mmCIF file of C-alpha atoms in Angstrom:
data_model
loop_
_atom_site.group_PDB
_atom_site.id
_atom_site.type_symbol
_atom_site.label_atom_id
_atom_site.label_comp_id
_atom_site.label_asym_id
_atom_site.label_seq_id
_atom_site.Cartn_x
_atom_site.Cartn_y
_atom_site.Cartn_z
ATOM 1 C CA MET A 434 -11.460 16.668 -68.965
ATOM 2 C CA ALA A 435 -10.707 14.663 -65.405
ATOM 3 C CA VAL A 436 -13.904 13.878 -63.657
ATOM 4 C CA SER A 437 -14.904 12.877 -60.406
ATOM 5 C CA ARG A 438 -18.037 12.418 -58.008
ATOM 6 C CA LEU A 439 -18.315 14.799 -55.048
ATOM 7 C CA ALA A 440 -21.559 13.524 -53.699
ATOM 8 C CA SER A 441 -24.554 11.103 -55.426
ATOM 9 C CA SER A 442 -27.784 10.600 -53.418
ATOM 10 C CA SER A 443 -29.513 8.926 -56.420
ATOM 11 C CA SER A 444 -28.968 6.592 -59.638
ATOM 12 C CA SER A 445 -27.328 8.690 -62.660
ATOM 13 C CA SER A 446 -28.998 6.407 -65.251
ATOM 14 C CA GLY A 447 -29.417 8.389 -68.753
ATOM 15 C CA SER A 448 -33.050 7.145 -69.068
ATOM 16 C CA SER A 449 -33.901 9.034 -65.690
ATOM 17 C CA LEU A 450 -32.160 12.211 -66.908
ATOM 18 C CA VAL A 451 -33.737 12.834 -70.258
ATOM 19 C CA LYS A 452 -37.559 12.908 -71.021
ATOM 20 C CA PRO A 453 -38.771 13.893 -74.612
ATOM 21 C CA ILE A 454 -38.625 17.847 -75.756
ATOM 22 C CA SER A 455 -41.790 19.136 -76.674
ATOM 23 C CA ALA A 456 -41.876 21.715 -79.453
ATOM 24 C CA ALA A 457 -44.026 24.981 -78.984
ATOM 25 C CA LEU A 458 -44.721 28.074 -80.163
ATOM 26 C CA SER A 459 -42.071 29.305 -78.148
ATOM 27 C CA PHE A 460 -39.743 27.238 -79.190
ATOM 28 C CA THR A 461 -36.351 27.675 -77.607
ATOM 29 C CA SER A 462 -38.354 28.189 -73.940
ATOM 30 C CA SER A 463 -40.075 24.794 -74.584
ATOM 31 C CA LEU A 464 -36.765 23.003 -74.949
ATOM 32 C CA ARG A 465 -35.349 24.980 -72.017
ATOM 33 C CA ARG A 466 -38.475 24.118 -69.552
ATOM 34 C CA SER A 467 -38.178 20.420 -70.641
ATOM 35 C CA LEU A 468 -34.277 19.927 -69.904
ATOM 36 C CA SER A 469 -34.433 22.274 -67.005
ATOM 37 C CA SER A 470 -36.979 19.414 -65.221
ATOM 38 C CA SER A 471 -35.746 16.462 -66.717
ATOM 39 C CA ALA A 472 -32.048 15.854 -65.668
ATOM 40 C CA ASP A 473 -31.127 14.935 -61.979
ATOM 41 C CA ASP A 474 -29.615 17.578 -59.924
ATOM 42 C CA SER A 475 -28.740 15.913 -56.577
ATOM 43 C CA THR A 476 -25.595 14.249 -57.850
ATOM 44 C CA THR A 477 -22.481 16.995 -57.804
ATOM 45 C CA LEU A 478 -19.619 16.514 -60.234
ATOM 46 C CA THR A 479 -16.197 18.374 -60.090
ATOM 47 C CA ILE A 480 -14.565 18.519 -63.550
ATOM 48 C CA GLU A 481 -11.447 19.941 -64.240
ATOM 49 C CA THR A 482 -10.724 22.108 -66.914
ATOM 50 C CA SER A 483 -8.847 20.849 -70.200
ATOM 51 C CA LEU A 484 -6.364 23.458 -69.892
ATOM 52 C CA PRO A 485 -4.704 25.449 -66.476
ATOM 53 C CA PHE A 486 -5.596 28.901 -66.437
ATOM 54 C CA THR A 487 -2.853 31.753 -67.222
ATOM 55 C CA SER A 488 -3.113 34.504 -65.132
ATOM 56 C CA HIS A 489 -1.678 38.155 -65.314
ATOM 57 C CA ASN A 490 -1.519 40.406 -62.098
ATOM 58 C CA CYS A 491 -3.906 37.948 -60.294
ATOM 59 C CA ASP A 492 -4.127 34.446 -58.639
ATOM 60 C CA PRO A 493 -6.045 32.177 -60.970
ATOM 61 C CA PRO A 494 -9.206 30.198 -60.173
ATOM 62 C CA SER A 495 -9.205 26.601 -59.244
ATOM 63 C CA ARG A 496 -9.160 24.071 -62.383
ATOM 64 C CA ALA A 497 -11.731 22.069 -60.634
ATOM 65 C CA VAL A 498 -15.174 23.017 -61.490
ATOM 66 C CA GLU A 499 -18.340 22.113 -59.637
ATOM 67 C CA THR A 500 -21.297 21.181 -61.789
ATOM 68 C CA SER A 501 -24.641 18.636 -61.963
ATOM 69 C CA PRO A 502 -25.731 16.095 -64.783
ATOM 70 C CA LYS A 503 -28.493 18.930 -65.036
ATOM 71 C CA GLU A 504 -26.123 21.716 -65.636
ATOM 72 C CA LEU A 505 -24.156 19.695 -68.166
ATOM 73 C CA MET A 506 -27.381 18.516 -70.127
ATOM 74 C CA SER A 507 -28.504 22.258 -70.258
ATOM 75 C CA PHE A 508 -24.881 22.892 -71.439
ATOM 76 C CA PHE A 509 -25.446 20.389 -74.546
ATOM 77 C CA ARG A 510 -28.818 22.025 -75.414
ATOM 78 C CA GLU A 511 -27.664 25.195 -75.465
ATOM 79 C CA MET A 512 -24.860 24.964 -77.475
ATOM 80 C CA ALA A 513 -26.544 22.069 -79.908
ATOM 81 C CA LEU A 514 -29.331 24.525 -80.070
ATOM 82 C CA MET A 515 -27.034 27.818 -80.953
ATOM 83 C CA ARG A 516 -24.922 25.408 -83.370
ATOM 84 C CA ARG A 517 -27.910 23.888 -85.355
ATOM 85 C CA MET A 518 -29.299 27.974 -85.407
ATOM 86 C CA GLU A 519 -26.228 29.096 -86.856
ATOM 87 C CA ILE A 520 -25.924 26.518 -89.395
ATOM 88 C CA ALA A 521 -29.570 27.057 -90.658
ATOM 89 C CA ALA A 522 -28.794 31.189 -90.860
ATOM 90 C CA ASP A 523 -25.902 30.053 -93.295
ATOM 91 C CA SER A 524 -28.458 28.214 -95.565
ATOM 92 C CA LEU A 525 -30.859 31.005 -95.204
ATOM 93 C CA TYR A 526 -28.319 33.719 -96.551
ATOM 94 C CA LYS A 527 -27.528 31.384 -99.181
ATOM 95 C CA ALA A 528 -31.224 31.154 -100.184
ATOM 96 C CA LYS A 529 -30.876 34.788 -100.210
ATOM 97 C CA LEU A 530 -33.898 34.692 -97.317
ATOM 98 C CA ILE A 531 -31.100 36.849 -94.816
ATOM 99 C CA ARG A 532 -29.341 39.954 -96.668
ATOM 100 C CA GLY A 533 -26.487 42.264 -96.099
ATOM 101 C CA PHE A 534 -24.182 41.314 -93.217
ATOM 102 C CA CYS A 535 -24.211 37.965 -91.337
ATOM 103 C CA HIS A 536 -21.485 36.905 -88.722
ATOM 104 C CA LEU A 537 -22.027 33.349 -87.144
ATOM 105 C CA TYR A 538 -20.657 32.248 -84.063
ATOM 106 C CA ASP A 539 -20.055 28.324 -84.676
ATOM 107 C CA GLY A 540 -17.735 27.021 -82.787
ATOM 108 C CA GLN A 541 -17.719 29.744 -80.259
ATOM 109 C CA GLU A 542 -20.940 28.543 -78.289
ATOM 110 C CA ALA A 543 -19.126 27.725 -75.432
ATOM 111 C CA VAL A 544 -18.042 31.288 -74.344
ATOM 112 C CA ALA A 545 -21.585 32.167 -74.622
ATOM 113 C CA VAL A 546 -23.437 29.602 -72.780
ATOM 114 C CA GLY A 547 -20.138 29.287 -70.001
ATOM 115 C CA MET A 548 -20.833 33.188 -69.283
ATOM 116 C CA GLU A 549 -24.410 32.747 -68.782
ATOM 117 C CA ALA A 550 -23.719 29.753 -66.369
ATOM 118 C CA ALA A 551 -21.811 32.247 -64.075
ATOM 119 C CA ILE A 552 -23.763 35.365 -63.885
ATOM 120 C CA THR A 553 -27.579 36.404 -63.528
ATOM 121 C CA LYS A 554 -29.926 38.458 -66.263
ATOM 122 C CA LYS A 555 -28.990 41.368 -63.992
ATOM 123 C CA ASP A 556 -25.327 41.660 -64.975
ATOM 124 C CA CYS A 557 -25.133 43.004 -68.409
ATOM 125 C CA ILE A 558 -23.758 41.657 -71.763
ATOM 126 C CA ILE A 559 -22.592 43.748 -74.593
ATOM 127 C CA THR A 560 -21.030 42.343 -77.810
ATOM 128 C CA ALA A 561 -19.929 43.185 -81.521
ATOM 129 C CA TYR A 562 -21.729 41.972 -84.626
ATOM 130 C CA ARG A 563 -21.341 38.166 -83.838
ATOM 131 C CA ASP A 564 -24.525 38.502 -81.400
ATOM 132 C CA HIS A 565 -26.773 35.523 -82.342
ATOM 133 C CA CYS A 566 -25.847 33.401 -79.590
ATOM 134 C CA THR A 567 -25.598 35.812 -76.987
ATOM 135 C CA PHE A 568 -28.953 37.105 -77.374
ATOM 136 C CA LEU A 569 -30.236 33.288 -77.334
ATOM 137 C CA GLY A 570 -28.279 32.916 -74.266
ATOM 138 C CA ARG A 571 -29.827 36.181 -72.760
ATOM 139 C CA GLY A 572 -33.403 34.576 -73.218
ATOM 140 C CA GLY A 573 -34.109 35.156 -76.764
ATOM 141 C CA THR A 574 -36.299 33.014 -78.855
ATOM 142 C CA LEU A 575 -35.675 31.290 -82.280
ATOM 143 C CA LEU A 576 -38.437 33.292 -83.453
ATOM 144 C CA GLU A 577 -36.828 36.436 -82.712
ATOM 145 C CA VAL A 578 -33.814 35.233 -84.287
ATOM 146 C CA PHE A 579 -34.818 34.084 -87.783
ATOM 147 C CA ALA A 580 -37.334 36.979 -88.062
ATOM 148 C CA GLU A 581 -34.909 39.758 -87.150
ATOM 149 C CA LEU A 582 -32.207 38.207 -89.508
ATOM 150 C CA MET A 583 -35.131 38.052 -92.295
ATOM 151 C CA GLY A 584 -35.958 41.374 -91.681
ATOM 152 C CA ARG A 585 -39.396 40.493 -90.466
ATOM 153 C CA GLN A 586 -41.480 42.441 -87.772
ATOM 154 C CA ALA A 587 -41.546 39.488 -85.489
ATOM 155 C CA GLY A 588 -37.608 40.065 -85.174
ATOM 156 C CA CYS A 589 -36.215 41.052 -81.582
ATOM 157 C CA SER A 590 -35.574 44.573 -83.062
ATOM 158 C CA LYS A 591 -38.431 44.617 -85.033
ATOM 159 C CA GLY A 592 -36.507 43.665 -88.314
ATOM 160 C CA LYS A 593 -34.469 46.736 -88.408
ATOM 161 C CA GLY A 594 -31.653 45.708 -86.831
ATOM 162 C CA GLY A 595 -30.692 42.704 -88.860
ATOM 163 C CA SER A 596 -27.856 40.291 -88.097
ATOM 164 C CA MET A 597 -25.861 42.950 -86.367
ATOM 165 C CA HIS A 598 -28.412 44.521 -83.853
ATOM 166 C CA PHE A 599 -29.806 42.245 -81.795
ATOM 167 C CA TYR A 600 -30.965 43.637 -78.277
ATOM 168 C CA LYS A 601 -32.671 42.315 -75.129
ATOM 169 C CA LYS A 602 -32.720 45.062 -72.505
ATOM 170 C CA GLU A 603 -34.751 43.712 -70.317
ATOM 171 C CA ASN A 604 -32.417 40.713 -69.804
ATOM 172 C CA GLY A 605 -29.125 42.827 -69.521
ATOM 173 C CA PHE A 606 -28.303 42.296 -73.403
ATOM 174 C CA TYR A 607 -27.293 45.875 -74.520
ATOM 175 C CA GLY A 608 -26.645 44.516 -78.153
ATOM 176 C CA GLY A 609 -24.554 43.804 -80.822
ATOM 177 C CA HIS A 610 -22.690 46.678 -82.329
ATOM 178 C CA GLY A 611 -21.191 46.877 -85.768
ATOM 179 C CA ILE A 612 -18.921 49.677 -85.372
ATOM 180 C CA VAL A 613 -15.357 47.376 -84.430
ATOM 181 C CA GLY A 614 -14.551 48.412 -80.909
ATOM 182 C CA ALA A 615 -17.247 51.011 -80.024
ATOM 183 C CA GLN A 616 -19.113 48.591 -77.473
ATOM 184 C CA ILE A 617 -16.105 48.653 -75.279
ATOM 185 C CA PRO A 618 -16.714 52.067 -73.986
ATOM 186 C CA LEU A 619 -20.303 51.915 -73.780
ATOM 187 C CA GLY A 620 -19.722 48.792 -71.725
ATOM 188 C CA CYS A 621 -17.869 50.781 -69.354
ATOM 189 C CA GLY A 622 -20.290 53.107 -69.213
ATOM 190 C CA LEU A 623 -22.808 50.484 -68.184
ATOM 191 C CA ALA A 624 -20.272 49.336 -65.544
ATOM 192 C CA PHE A 625 -20.298 52.987 -64.221
ATOM 193 C CA ALA A 626 -23.562 53.114 -63.701
ATOM 194 C CA GLN A 627 -24.053 50.150 -62.120
ATOM 195 C CA LYS A 628 -21.189 50.860 -59.547
ATOM 196 C CA TYR A 629 -22.929 54.519 -59.193
ATOM 197 C CA SER A 630 -26.331 52.254 -58.444
ATOM 198 C CA LYS A 631 -24.443 50.140 -56.044
ATOM 199 C CA ASP A 632 -26.306 46.751 -57.127
ATOM 200 C CA GLU A 633 -23.723 44.479 -57.189
ATOM 201 C CA THR A 634 -23.966 43.465 -60.694
ATOM 202 C CA VAL A 635 -20.893 43.743 -63.497
ATOM 203 C CA THR A 636 -20.909 44.306 -67.364
ATOM 204 C CA PHE A 637 -19.272 41.996 -69.622
ATOM 205 C CA ALA A 638 -18.003 43.901 -72.756
ATOM 206 C CA SER A 639 -16.789 41.479 -75.327
ATOM 207 C CA TYR A 640 -14.971 42.104 -78.536
ATOM 208 C CA GLY A 641 -12.714 40.156 -81.078
ATOM 209 C CA ASP A 642 -9.074 40.198 -81.115
ATOM 210 C CA GLY A 643 -9.279 42.477 -84.155
ATOM 211 C CA ALA A 644 -10.215 45.148 -82.171
ATOM 212 C CA ALA A 645 -7.958 44.862 -79.452
ATOM 213 C CA ASN A 646 -5.642 47.027 -81.329
ATOM 214 C CA GLN A 647 -8.116 49.844 -80.753
ATOM 215 C CA GLY A 648 -7.220 52.972 -79.196
ATOM 216 C CA GLN A 649 -10.533 53.300 -77.643
ATOM 217 C CA LEU A 650 -10.556 49.888 -75.501
ATOM 218 C CA PHE A 651 -7.375 51.294 -73.758
ATOM 219 C CA GLU A 652 -8.862 54.660 -73.311
ATOM 220 C CA ALA A 653 -12.119 53.213 -71.725
ATOM 221 C CA LEU A 654 -10.268 50.652 -70.202
ATOM 222 C CA ASN A 655 -7.817 53.475 -68.255
ATOM 223 C CA MET A 656 -11.023 54.859 -66.704
ATOM 224 C CA ALA A 657 -12.404 51.707 -65.698
ATOM 225 C CA ALA A 658 -9.304 51.247 -63.797
ATOM 226 C CA LEU A 659 -9.213 54.825 -62.214
ATOM 227 C CA TRP A 660 -12.774 54.260 -60.860
ATOM 228 C CA ASP A 661 -12.463 50.817 -60.381
ATOM 229 C CA LEU A 662 -15.770 49.856 -62.299
ATOM 230 C CA PRO A 663 -16.885 46.393 -62.292
ATOM 231 C CA ALA A 664 -16.010 45.922 -66.020
ATOM 232 C CA ILE A 665 -14.709 42.472 -67.567
ATOM 233 C CA LEU A 666 -13.479 42.879 -70.710
ATOM 234 C CA VAL A 667 -13.544 39.773 -72.748
ATOM 235 C CA CYS A 668 -11.525 39.289 -75.983
ATOM 236 C CA GLU A 669 -13.025 36.577 -77.710
ATOM 237 C CA ASN A 670 -9.658 35.691 -79.605
ATOM 238 C CA ASN A 671 -10.752 33.333 -82.595
ATOM 239 C CA HIS A 672 -7.481 34.047 -83.970
ATOM 240 C CA TYR A 673 -8.590 36.049 -87.000
ATOM 241 C CA GLY A 674 -9.567 39.432 -87.580
ATOM 242 C CA MET A 675 -11.861 39.322 -90.752
ATOM 243 C CA GLY A 676 -8.906 37.314 -92.673
ATOM 244 C CA THR A 677 -5.935 38.818 -90.844
ATOM 245 C CA ALA A 678 -4.174 36.328 -88.493
ATOM 246 C CA GLU A 679 -3.495 37.460 -84.920
ATOM 247 C CA TRP A 680 0.270 37.568 -85.290
ATOM 248 C CA ARG A 681 0.039 39.766 -88.336
ATOM 249 C CA ALA A 682 -1.813 42.357 -86.853
ATOM 250 C CA ALA A 683 -0.483 42.278 -83.027
ATOM 251 C CA LYS A 684 3.047 42.374 -81.708
ATOM 252 C CA SER A 685 2.024 40.974 -78.618
ATOM 253 C CA PRO A 686 -1.077 38.437 -78.787
ATOM 254 C CA ALA A 687 -1.159 37.579 -75.250
ATOM 255 C CA TYR A 688 -4.468 39.777 -75.031
ATOM 256 C CA TYR A 689 -5.213 39.087 -71.471
ATOM 257 C CA LYS A 690 -1.841 41.148 -70.467
ATOM 258 C CA ARG A 691 -2.667 44.116 -72.533
ATOM 259 C CA GLY A 692 -4.114 45.854 -69.919
ATOM 260 C CA ASP A 693 -0.799 45.645 -68.043
ATOM 261 C CA TYR A 694 -1.921 47.524 -64.985
ATOM 262 C CA VAL A 695 -5.310 45.759 -65.090
ATOM 263 C CA PRO A 696 -5.151 41.773 -64.626
ATOM 264 C CA GLY A 697 -5.993 39.258 -67.230
ATOM 265 C CA LEU A 698 -6.564 35.720 -67.551
ATOM 266 C CA LYS A 699 -6.501 33.244 -70.518
ATOM 267 C CA VAL A 700 -9.095 30.667 -70.517
ATOM 268 C CA ASP A 701 -9.761 27.798 -72.858
ATOM 269 C CA GLY A 702 -12.669 29.325 -74.657
ATOM 270 C CA MET A 703 -13.684 26.052 -75.909
ATOM 271 C CA ASP A 704 -14.252 24.410 -72.657
ATOM 272 C CA VAL A 705 -17.671 25.679 -71.636
ATOM 273 C CA LEU A 706 -16.521 24.815 -67.704
ATOM 274 C CA ALA A 707 -13.372 26.502 -68.106
ATOM 275 C CA VAL A 708 -15.309 29.693 -69.646
ATOM 276 C CA LYS A 709 -17.891 29.418 -66.227
ATOM 277 C CA GLN A 710 -15.170 29.034 -64.015
ATOM 278 C CA ALA A 711 -13.598 32.174 -65.284
ATOM 279 C CA CYS A 712 -16.738 33.966 -65.402
ATOM 280 C CA LYS A 713 -17.752 33.327 -61.691
ATOM 281 C CA PHE A 714 -14.047 34.451 -60.824
ATOM 282 C CA ALA A 715 -14.079 37.319 -63.000
ATOM 283 C CA LYS A 716 -17.718 38.383 -61.409
ATOM 284 C CA GLU A 717 -16.387 38.234 -57.921
ATOM 285 C CA TYR A 718 -13.002 40.008 -58.786
ATOM 286 C CA ALA A 719 -14.439 42.971 -60.325
ATOM 287 C CA LEU A 720 -17.141 43.547 -57.327
ATOM 288 C CA LYS A 721 -14.256 44.092 -55.148
ATOM 289 C CA ASN A 722 -11.262 45.464 -57.341
ATOM 290 C CA GLY A 723 -12.092 46.680 -60.245
ATOM 291 C CA PRO A 724 -11.591 45.794 -64.306
ATOM 292 C CA LEU A 725 -10.362 42.307 -65.269
ATOM 293 C CA ILE A 726 -9.630 41.405 -68.948
ATOM 294 C CA LEU A 727 -10.700 37.807 -69.821
ATOM 295 C CA GLU A 728 -9.022 36.237 -73.220
ATOM 296 C CA MET A 729 -11.049 33.464 -74.236
ATOM 297 C CA ASP A 730 -9.117 31.149 -76.437
ATOM 298 C CA THR A 731 -11.891 30.079 -79.105
ATOM 299 C CA TYR A 732 -12.307 29.451 -82.783
ATOM 300 C CA ARG A 733 -14.739 30.028 -85.523
ATOM 301 C CA TYR A 734 -15.896 27.309 -88.021
ATOM 302 C CA HIS A 735 -17.221 29.824 -90.790
ATOM 303 C CA GLY A 736 -15.383 32.797 -92.119
ATOM 304 C CA HIS A 737 -15.518 36.576 -90.594
ATOM 305 C CA SER A 738 -18.435 36.856 -92.134
ATOM 306 C CA MET A 739 -20.991 34.998 -94.920
ATOM 307 C CA SER A 740 -19.002 37.022 -97.797
ATOM 308 C CA ASP A 741 -16.090 35.225 -96.471
ATOM 309 C CA PRO A 742 -15.592 31.607 -97.278
ATOM 310 C CA GLY A 743 -12.766 31.497 -94.511
ATOM 311 C CA SER A 744 -10.440 29.000 -96.403
ATOM 312 C CA THR A 745 -8.465 31.861 -98.450
ATOM 313 C CA TYR A 746 -6.423 32.874 -95.245
ATOM 314 C CA ARG A 747 -6.440 29.003 -93.524
ATOM 315 C CA THR A 748 -6.351 25.360 -94.496
ATOM 316 C CA ARG A 749 -9.286 23.070 -94.207
ATOM 317 C CA ASP A 750 -7.085 20.882 -91.994
ATOM 318 C CA GLU A 751 -6.771 23.596 -89.332
ATOM 319 C CA ILE A 752 -10.646 23.917 -89.331
ATOM 320 C CA SER A 753 -11.059 20.038 -89.363
ATOM 321 C CA GLY A 754 -8.325 19.667 -86.705
ATOM 322 C CA VAL A 755 -10.284 22.312 -84.345
ATOM 323 C CA ARG A 756 -13.330 20.275 -85.105
ATOM 324 C CA GLN A 757 -11.597 17.096 -83.988
ATOM 325 C CA GLU A 758 -9.723 18.002 -81.138
ATOM 326 C CA ARG A 759 -11.324 20.883 -78.986
ATOM 327 C CA ASP A 760 -15.470 21.153 -80.126
ATOM 328 C CA PRO A 761 -17.327 22.651 -77.485
ATOM 329 C CA VAL A 762 -20.466 20.702 -77.902
ATOM 330 C CA GLU A 763 -18.560 17.139 -78.773
ATOM 331 C CA ARG A 764 -16.602 17.999 -75.306
ATOM 332 C CA VAL A 765 -20.075 18.201 -73.356
ATOM 333 C CA ARG A 766 -21.386 14.970 -75.448
ATOM 334 C CA LYS A 767 -18.252 12.823 -74.197
ATOM 335 C CA LEU A 768 -18.673 13.659 -70.590
ATOM 336 C CA LEU A 769 -22.543 12.995 -70.491
ATOM 337 C CA THR A 770 -21.961 9.657 -72.368
ATOM 338 C CA SER A 771 -18.706 8.546 -70.353
ATOM 339 C CA HIS A 772 -20.547 9.225 -67.000
ATOM 340 C CA ASP A 773 -23.726 7.639 -67.716
ATOM 341 C CA ILE A 774 -25.650 10.926 -67.782
ATOM 342 C CA ALA A 775 -27.423 10.432 -71.061
ATOM 343 C CA SER A 776 -26.991 8.069 -73.922
ATOM 344 C CA GLU A 777 -25.687 8.581 -77.498
ATOM 345 C CA LYS A 778 -29.218 7.634 -78.605
ATOM 346 C CA GLU A 779 -30.933 10.280 -76.196
ATOM 347 C CA LEU A 780 -28.370 12.876 -77.327
ATOM 348 C CA LYS A 781 -29.310 12.254 -80.982
ATOM 349 C CA ASP A 782 -32.829 12.699 -80.030
ATOM 350 C CA ILE A 783 -32.187 15.885 -78.549
ATOM 351 C CA GLU A 784 -30.344 17.088 -81.522
ATOM 352 C CA LYS A 785 -33.414 15.744 -83.691
ATOM 353 C CA GLU A 786 -35.970 17.617 -81.378
ATOM 354 C CA ILE A 787 -33.829 20.933 -81.869
ATOM 355 C CA ARG A 788 -33.720 20.664 -85.798
ATOM 356 C CA LYS A 789 -37.463 20.132 -85.781
ATOM 357 C CA ALA A 790 -37.857 23.299 -83.769
ATOM 358 C CA VAL A 791 -35.438 25.191 -85.720
ATOM 359 C CA ASP A 792 -37.256 24.144 -88.827
ATOM 360 C CA GLU A 793 -40.722 25.249 -87.438
ATOM 361 C CA ALA A 794 -38.970 28.663 -86.205
ATOM 362 C CA ILE A 795 -37.998 29.589 -89.620
ATOM 363 C CA ALA A 796 -41.565 28.750 -90.886
ATOM 364 C CA GLN A 797 -43.157 31.310 -88.310
ATOM 365 C CA ALA A 798 -40.383 34.019 -89.245
ATOM 366 C CA LYS A 799 -41.509 33.468 -92.941
ATOM 367 C CA GLU A 800 -45.058 34.060 -92.122
ATOM 368 C CA SER A 801 -44.103 37.403 -90.340
ATOM 369 C CA PRO A 802 -44.598 40.460 -92.587
ATOM 370 C CA MET A 803 -41.943 43.086 -93.141
ATOM 371 C CA PRO A 804 -41.855 46.512 -91.523
ATOM 372 C CA GLU A 805 -44.469 48.956 -92.549
ATOM 373 C CA PRO A 806 -42.682 51.921 -94.529
ATOM 374 C CA SER A 807 -43.620 54.152 -91.810
ATOM 375 C CA GLU A 808 -41.119 52.099 -89.481
ATOM 376 C CA LEU A 809 -38.077 53.986 -91.416
ATOM 377 C CA PHE A 810 -38.762 56.951 -89.639
ATOM 378 C CA THR A 811 -39.518 55.593 -86.046
ATOM 379 C CA ASN A 812 -36.596 55.115 -83.571
ATOM 380 C CA VAL A 813 -34.663 57.386 -85.471
ATOM 381 C CA TYR A 814 -35.385 61.301 -84.221
ATOM 382 C CA VAL A 815 -37.495 62.705 -81.172
ATOM 383 C CA LYS A 816 -40.912 61.748 -81.562
ATOM 384 C CA GLY A 817 -43.077 64.506 -83.870
ATOM 385 C CA TYR A 818 -39.636 64.942 -86.155
ATOM 386 C CA GLY A 819 -37.838 63.589 -89.067
ATOM 387 C CA VAL A 820 -40.939 62.406 -90.348
ATOM 388 C CA GLU A 821 -40.199 63.772 -94.276
ATOM 389 C CA SER A 822 -37.803 61.498 -96.135
ATOM 390 C CA PHE A 823 -37.145 64.578 -98.658
ATOM 391 C CA GLY A 824 -38.126 68.168 -98.915
ATOM 392 C CA ALA A 825 -38.466 69.077 -95.451
ATOM 393 C CA ASP A 826 -38.743 72.462 -94.587
ATOM 394 C CA ARG A 827 -35.556 73.061 -92.716
ATOM 395 C CA LYS A 828 -35.939 76.516 -91.374
ATOM 396 C CA GLU A 829 -39.583 75.051 -89.820
ATOM 397 C CA VAL A 830 -37.950 72.226 -88.295
ATOM 398 C CA ARG A 831 -35.407 74.473 -86.827
ATOM 399 C CA ALA A 832 -37.949 76.714 -85.443
ATOM 400 C CA ARG A 833 -39.726 73.783 -83.584
ATOM 401 C CA LEU A 834 -36.696 72.523 -81.950
ATOM 402 C CA PRO A 835 -36.740 73.324 -78.614
#
């Protein structure tokens, strides 16, 4: 990344930019508040993206991205927090405190963080089952994450959804979805509602390269294009659909072109500033013209899920090579240190506080009780129906139905 200062009205010394982070009950919120008030935002930086954008049927945005020390610090903190959270989830799964499916996001943090930097909580996001970090970016807390993963009442879905079903509707997050590709038509439905309401917001519907060949994607995209819906389809291309390399599953792996008549943009999904710039561009475009496809070229460090070692269909050298050359957290770390925004020690102190916050959230989640047995029957049927697990009088039930 090439960096130049556009304006500066104060010193950018690291000591004045980072203050100690306090851990409190809402660990995630306290970390956010501490950093948002600690970094100097009076210096404007312009940073060139690592790679140029590649466009299809549209003019690409500028590679020069405006940012600030405050924003860069927040990027580091958010991505480091997501990274630590997912590493902790790995350990909890191996300790059998998390059961069932569990898909981790480490390596892809720049997509979730960069997207949030370009939009508001009034804009909608809907994604697949790799959803922990998206939930955190939408304002969720560590406690809600770990409690849900462990099936506890304090979880964001009251312990009933687990890893694949995180939601935060009040902040525009319409969930992770376990059926491959099913979230795409739902996302276009959200965009339909937004256009109908004329509220100048958009929906980002995320999916992986494995879902990019789904028929329902093209059906939904066709309707979105016909009706000029403010829908942005985000292909998080981590290059492996489960254990299948993209080149084995897709005749055309240029996913940003797959909409044909719908414009697209290929983005370095490991560069948080490139993601921010692309999502800002996409929102402005979609509000004026209708749907757009973003292909985020990213990478996952873990396997597809916790049951997948991730090393049977790719080499360890490949994984370590991406870590060394493209890691999104390390890229921001280098920006912060090379431009005297923060020192290595200050960034390590932040990581220590993050580790402490994650450990304390896990301890709290373990104290949260399991859902009551009666919860088996809530949020399934219309209230008053379906309360017996066995032996229901079907004639009586039918008679009671409106």
